[in-house]
Protein backbone atom coordinates (compact mmCIF):
# COMPACT_ATOMS: atom_id res chain seq x y z
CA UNK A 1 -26.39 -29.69 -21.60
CA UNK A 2 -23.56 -31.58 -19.62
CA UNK A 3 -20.78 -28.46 -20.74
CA UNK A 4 -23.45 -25.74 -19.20
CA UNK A 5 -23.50 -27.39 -15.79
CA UNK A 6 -19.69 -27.66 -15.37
CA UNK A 7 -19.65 -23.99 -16.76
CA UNK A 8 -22.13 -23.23 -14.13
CA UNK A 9 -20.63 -24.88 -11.59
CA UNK A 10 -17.27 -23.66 -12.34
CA UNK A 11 -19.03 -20.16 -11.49
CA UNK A 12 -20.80 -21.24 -8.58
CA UNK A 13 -16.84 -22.44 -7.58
CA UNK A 14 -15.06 -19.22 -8.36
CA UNK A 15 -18.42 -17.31 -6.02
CA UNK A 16 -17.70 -19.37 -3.56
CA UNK A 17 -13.72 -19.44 -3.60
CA UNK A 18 -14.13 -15.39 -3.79
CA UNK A 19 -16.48 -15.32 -0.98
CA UNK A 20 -13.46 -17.48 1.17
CA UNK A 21 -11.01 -15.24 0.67
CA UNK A 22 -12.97 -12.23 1.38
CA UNK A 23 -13.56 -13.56 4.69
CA UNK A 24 -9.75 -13.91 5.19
CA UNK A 25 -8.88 -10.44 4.32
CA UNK A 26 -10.17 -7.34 2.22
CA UNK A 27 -8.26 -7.72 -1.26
CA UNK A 28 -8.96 -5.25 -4.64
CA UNK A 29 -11.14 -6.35 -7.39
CA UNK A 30 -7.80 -6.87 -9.66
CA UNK A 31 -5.84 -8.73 -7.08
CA UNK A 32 -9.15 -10.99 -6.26
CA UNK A 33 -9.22 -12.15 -9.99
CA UNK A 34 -5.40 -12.91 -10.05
CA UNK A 35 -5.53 -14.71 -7.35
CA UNK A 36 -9.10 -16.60 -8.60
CA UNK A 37 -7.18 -17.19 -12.19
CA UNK A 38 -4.13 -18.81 -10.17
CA UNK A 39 -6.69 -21.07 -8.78
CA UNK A 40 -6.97 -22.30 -12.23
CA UNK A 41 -10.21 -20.64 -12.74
CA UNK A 42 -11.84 -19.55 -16.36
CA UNK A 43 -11.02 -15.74 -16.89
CA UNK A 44 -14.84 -15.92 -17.59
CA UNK A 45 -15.62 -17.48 -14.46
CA UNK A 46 -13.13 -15.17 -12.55
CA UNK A 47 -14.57 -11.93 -14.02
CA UNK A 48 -18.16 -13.54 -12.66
CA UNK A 49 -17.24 -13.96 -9.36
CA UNK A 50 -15.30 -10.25 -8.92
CA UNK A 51 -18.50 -8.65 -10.39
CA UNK A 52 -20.56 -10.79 -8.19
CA UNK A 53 -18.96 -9.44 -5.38
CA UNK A 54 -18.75 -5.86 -6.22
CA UNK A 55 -22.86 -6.46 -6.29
CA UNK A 56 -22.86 -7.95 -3.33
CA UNK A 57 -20.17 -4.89 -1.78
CA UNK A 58 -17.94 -7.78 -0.61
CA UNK A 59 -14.99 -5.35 -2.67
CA UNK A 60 -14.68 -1.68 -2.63
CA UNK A 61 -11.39 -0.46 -4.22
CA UNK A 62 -11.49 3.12 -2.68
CA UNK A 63 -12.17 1.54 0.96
CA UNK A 64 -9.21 -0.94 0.49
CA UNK A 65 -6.80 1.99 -1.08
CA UNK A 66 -7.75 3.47 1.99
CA UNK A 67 -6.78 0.63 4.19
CA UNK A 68 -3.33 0.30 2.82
CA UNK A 69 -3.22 4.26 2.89
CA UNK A 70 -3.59 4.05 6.48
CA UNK A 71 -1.51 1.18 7.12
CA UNK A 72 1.52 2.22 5.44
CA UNK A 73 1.38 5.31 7.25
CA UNK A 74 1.39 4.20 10.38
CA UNK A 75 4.38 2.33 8.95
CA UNK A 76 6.36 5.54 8.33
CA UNK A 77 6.23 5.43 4.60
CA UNK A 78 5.63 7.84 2.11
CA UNK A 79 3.50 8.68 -0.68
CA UNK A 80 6.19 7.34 -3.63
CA UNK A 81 6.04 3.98 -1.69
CA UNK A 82 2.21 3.74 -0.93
CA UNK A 83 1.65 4.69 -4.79
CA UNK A 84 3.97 1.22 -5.03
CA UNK A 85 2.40 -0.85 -2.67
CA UNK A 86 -1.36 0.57 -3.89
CA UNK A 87 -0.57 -0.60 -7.60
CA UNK A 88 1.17 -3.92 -6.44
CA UNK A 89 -1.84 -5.01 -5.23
CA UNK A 90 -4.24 -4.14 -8.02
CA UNK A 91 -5.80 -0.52 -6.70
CA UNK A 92 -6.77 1.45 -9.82
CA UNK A 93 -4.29 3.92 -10.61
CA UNK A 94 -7.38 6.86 -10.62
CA UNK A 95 -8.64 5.69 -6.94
CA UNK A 96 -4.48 5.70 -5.92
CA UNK A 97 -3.58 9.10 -7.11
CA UNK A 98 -7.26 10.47 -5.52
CA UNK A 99 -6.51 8.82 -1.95
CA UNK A 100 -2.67 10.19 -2.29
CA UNK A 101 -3.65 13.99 -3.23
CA UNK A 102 -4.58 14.37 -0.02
CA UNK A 103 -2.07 12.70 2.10
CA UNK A 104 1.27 14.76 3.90
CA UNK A 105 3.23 12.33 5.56
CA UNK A 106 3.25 13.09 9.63
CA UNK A 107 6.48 15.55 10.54
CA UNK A 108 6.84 13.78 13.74
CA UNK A 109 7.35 10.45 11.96
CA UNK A 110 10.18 11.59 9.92
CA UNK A 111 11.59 13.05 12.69
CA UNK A 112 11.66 9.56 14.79
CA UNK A 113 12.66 8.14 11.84
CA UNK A 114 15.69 10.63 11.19
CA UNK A 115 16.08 10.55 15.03
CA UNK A 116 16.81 6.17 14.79
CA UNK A 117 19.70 6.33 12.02
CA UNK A 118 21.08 9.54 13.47
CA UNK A 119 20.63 9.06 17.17
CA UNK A 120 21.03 13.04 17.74
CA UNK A 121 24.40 13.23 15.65
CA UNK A 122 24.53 15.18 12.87
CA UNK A 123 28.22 15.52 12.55
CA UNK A 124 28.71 13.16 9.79
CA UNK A 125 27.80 13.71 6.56
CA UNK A 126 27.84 10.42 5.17
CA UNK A 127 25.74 9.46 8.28
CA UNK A 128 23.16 12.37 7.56
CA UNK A 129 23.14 11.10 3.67
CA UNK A 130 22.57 7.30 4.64
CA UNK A 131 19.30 8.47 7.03
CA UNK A 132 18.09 10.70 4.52
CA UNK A 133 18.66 7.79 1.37
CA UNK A 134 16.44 4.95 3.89
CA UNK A 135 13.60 7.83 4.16
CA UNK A 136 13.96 8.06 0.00
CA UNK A 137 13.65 4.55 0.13
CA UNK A 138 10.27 4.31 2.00
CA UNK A 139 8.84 6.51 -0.69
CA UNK A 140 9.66 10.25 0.75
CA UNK A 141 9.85 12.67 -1.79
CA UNK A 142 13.47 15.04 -1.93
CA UNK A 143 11.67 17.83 -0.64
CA UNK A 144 10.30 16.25 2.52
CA UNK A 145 13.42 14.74 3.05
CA UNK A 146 15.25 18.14 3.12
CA UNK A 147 12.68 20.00 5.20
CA UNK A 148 12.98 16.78 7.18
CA UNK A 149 16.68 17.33 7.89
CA UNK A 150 16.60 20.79 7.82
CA UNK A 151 13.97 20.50 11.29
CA UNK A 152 15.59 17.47 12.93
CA UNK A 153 19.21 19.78 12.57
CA UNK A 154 17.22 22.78 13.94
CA UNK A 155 16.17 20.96 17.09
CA UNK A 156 19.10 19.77 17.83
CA UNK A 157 21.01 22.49 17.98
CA UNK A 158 18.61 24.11 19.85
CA UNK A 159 18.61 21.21 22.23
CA UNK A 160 22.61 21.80 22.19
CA UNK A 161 21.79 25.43 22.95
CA UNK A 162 20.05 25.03 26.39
């Protein structure tokens, strides 16, 4: 009798420690039970509390790969790097790749970007090869990057035209 109330209670716990740090901040089901199993939870009494919120709609994997979506977006980063940060913090790899089929990173974005490490100088090679490695680096793809280029070079010579 005494091990079913500390199991029970242990439960109640993990509901309740769940239930605190939804309040904080929205977090996936996966990243809720890591954090609930460094608490020094039971797995069992983890996997409890995640499915008791998912009843309750406390967690909702698609609206939080959304969040981050638009978040890192806003950020300037690309799809490589969202698919990174998505899976870092426990999104299922099937709600990821849905949410990212129909992103297309904003063309004005990249431009400011490109426009920051090249400052309106595309002279220098090794210059135009450093901006376009930090956009690879916040998850652009190649081809983005080189259409990228290929319309910040355009306006300015156009802009060097007038």
């Amino acid at each position: 009798m005494q091990q079913s109330l500390d199991e029970e209670e242990q439960y109640r716990k993990a509901e309740v420690t769940a239930a605190g740090m939804l309040s904080r901040r929205p977090l996936s089901a996966a990243m809720l039970e890591r954090k609930l199993l460094e608490k020094e939870f039971s797995p069992e009494a983890a996997a409890y509390a995640v499915e008791r919120m998912r009843i309750l709609h406390a967690i909702d994997d698609v609206a939080y790969g959304e969040l981050l979506l638009r978040s890192y977006a806003r950020k300037g980063y690309g799809a490589l790097r969202i698919r990174q940060e998505m899976r870092q913090r426990g999104v299922p790899q099937d709600v990821a790749a849905a949410l990212l089929e129909q992103f297309e990173p904003d063309p004005e974005l990249l431009e400011a970007l490109l426009d920051k490490k090249l400052r309106g100088d595309v002279s220098d090679r090794r210059e135009r090869e450093k901006a376009m490695a930090a956009l690879q680096r916040r998850g652009f793809t190649f081809s983005q990057i080189r259409e990228a280029m290929a319309d910040y070079c355009a306006a300015i010579a156009e802009e060097e035209t007038r």
